[in-house]
Amino acid sequence: AAGIPTFAILNRESEGHEIISQAKCGYSAYSDDFSAVVAMAQKFSAENGELKELGENGLAYVQKHFSKEVCVDKLQQLF
């Protein structure tokens, strides 16, 4: 939650791909797809103006879904 854009290389099964997409906070690629990783790196480096917005989106998403208060509330609902 540092307010920087996400550059993730993840397993195909990872839920991280969906979270990054929903949060509009960066890019992800499958770890076994080298071409996609290279393309993502090129896209990332070409979008200088959008990087700040991606980072801000990620920070907002984390604060909304994973803040201490939200996590405690979710735990309390379990009990």
One Martini backbone bead per residue (centre of mass of N, CA, C, O) as a GRO file, in nm:
protein
   79
    1ALA     BB    1   0.060   0.062   0.023
    2ALA     BB    2   0.252   0.291  -0.152
    3GLY     BB    3   0.138   0.412  -0.432
    4ILE     BB    4   0.224   0.196  -0.642
    5PRO     BB    5   0.248   0.024  -0.906
    6THR     BB    6   0.164  -0.286  -1.049
    7PHE     BB    7   0.403  -0.569  -1.102
    8ALA     BB    8   0.289  -0.891  -1.199
    9ILE     BB    9   0.408  -1.234  -1.150
   10LEU     BB   10   0.183  -1.504  -1.197
   11ASN     BB   11  -0.004  -1.745  -1.150
   12ARG     BB   12  -0.286  -1.855  -1.302
   13GLU     BB   13  -0.447  -1.906  -1.015
   14SER     BB   14  -0.435  -1.627  -0.930
   15GLU     BB   15  -0.620  -1.360  -0.781
   16GLY     BB   16  -0.444  -1.112  -0.857
   17HIS     BB   17  -0.547  -1.049  -1.139
   18GLU     BB   18  -0.830  -0.952  -1.051
   19ILE     BB   19  -0.749  -0.737  -0.849
   20ILE     BB   20  -0.585  -0.559  -1.042
   21SER     BB   21  -0.820  -0.508  -1.233
   22GLN     BB   22  -1.025  -0.386  -1.030
   23ALA     BB   23  -0.817  -0.160  -0.921
   24LYS     BB   24  -0.645  -0.026  -1.136
   25CYS     BB   25  -0.300  -0.074  -1.048
   26GLY     BB   26  -0.202  -0.249  -1.307
   27TYR     BB   27  -0.006  -0.542  -1.388
   28SER     BB   28  -0.037  -0.878  -1.529
   29ALA     BB   29   0.128  -1.205  -1.549
   30TYR     BB   30   0.222  -1.500  -1.651
   31SER     BB   31   0.492  -1.692  -1.548
   32ASP     BB   32   0.482  -1.881  -1.832
   33ASP     BB   33   0.481  -1.589  -2.007
   34PHE     BB   34   0.727  -1.421  -2.142
   35SER     BB   35   0.590  -1.236  -2.352
   36ALA     BB   36   0.396  -1.100  -2.148
   37VAL     BB   37   0.613  -0.981  -1.966
   38VAL     BB   38   0.747  -0.803  -2.179
   39ALA     BB   39   0.493  -0.644  -2.262
   40MET     BB   40   0.440  -0.530  -1.981
   41ALA     BB   41   0.705  -0.376  -1.951
   42GLN     BB   42   0.661  -0.193  -2.196
   43LYS     BB   43   0.395  -0.068  -2.104
   44PHE     BB   44   0.497   0.045  -1.836
   45SER     BB   45   0.726   0.233  -1.963
   46ALA     BB   46   0.513   0.398  -2.158
   47GLU     BB   47   0.321   0.496  -1.888
   48ASN     BB   48   0.398   0.756  -1.717
   49GLY     BB   49   0.122   0.914  -1.664
   50GLU     BB   50  -0.037   0.654  -1.533
   51LEU     BB   51   0.120   0.557  -1.277
   52LYS     BB   52   0.001   0.736  -1.058
   53GLU     BB   53  -0.291   0.636  -1.086
   54LEU     BB   54  -0.237   0.339  -1.026
   55GLY     BB   55  -0.127   0.387  -0.739
   56GLU     BB   56  -0.380   0.526  -0.627
   57ASN     BB   57  -0.573   0.291  -0.679
   58GLY     BB   58  -0.430   0.087  -0.495
   59LEU     BB   59  -0.455   0.242  -0.231
   60ALA     BB   60  -0.765   0.262  -0.229
   61TYR     BB   61  -0.819  -0.043  -0.233
   62VAL     BB   62  -0.675  -0.118   0.028
   63GLN     BB   63  -0.834   0.072   0.216
   64LYS     BB   64  -1.118  -0.056   0.148
   65HIS     BB   65  -1.034  -0.390   0.181
   66PHE     BB   66  -0.749  -0.386   0.400
   67SER     BB   67  -0.799  -0.258   0.644
   68LYS     BB   68  -0.810  -0.288   0.971
   69GLU     BB   69  -1.115  -0.242   1.001
   70VAL     BB   70  -1.211  -0.441   0.787
   71CYS     BB   71  -1.075  -0.696   0.903
   72VAL     BB   72  -1.208  -0.689   1.180
   73ASP     BB   73  -1.500  -0.700   1.084
   74LYS     BB   74  -1.474  -0.976   0.942
   75LEU     BB   75  -1.394  -1.134   1.195
   76GLN     BB   76  -1.647  -1.063   1.368
   77GLN     BB   77  -1.852  -1.205   1.171
   78LEU     BB   78  -1.749  -1.501   1.241
   79PHE     BB   79  -1.835  -1.467   1.572
   0.00000   0.00000   0.00000
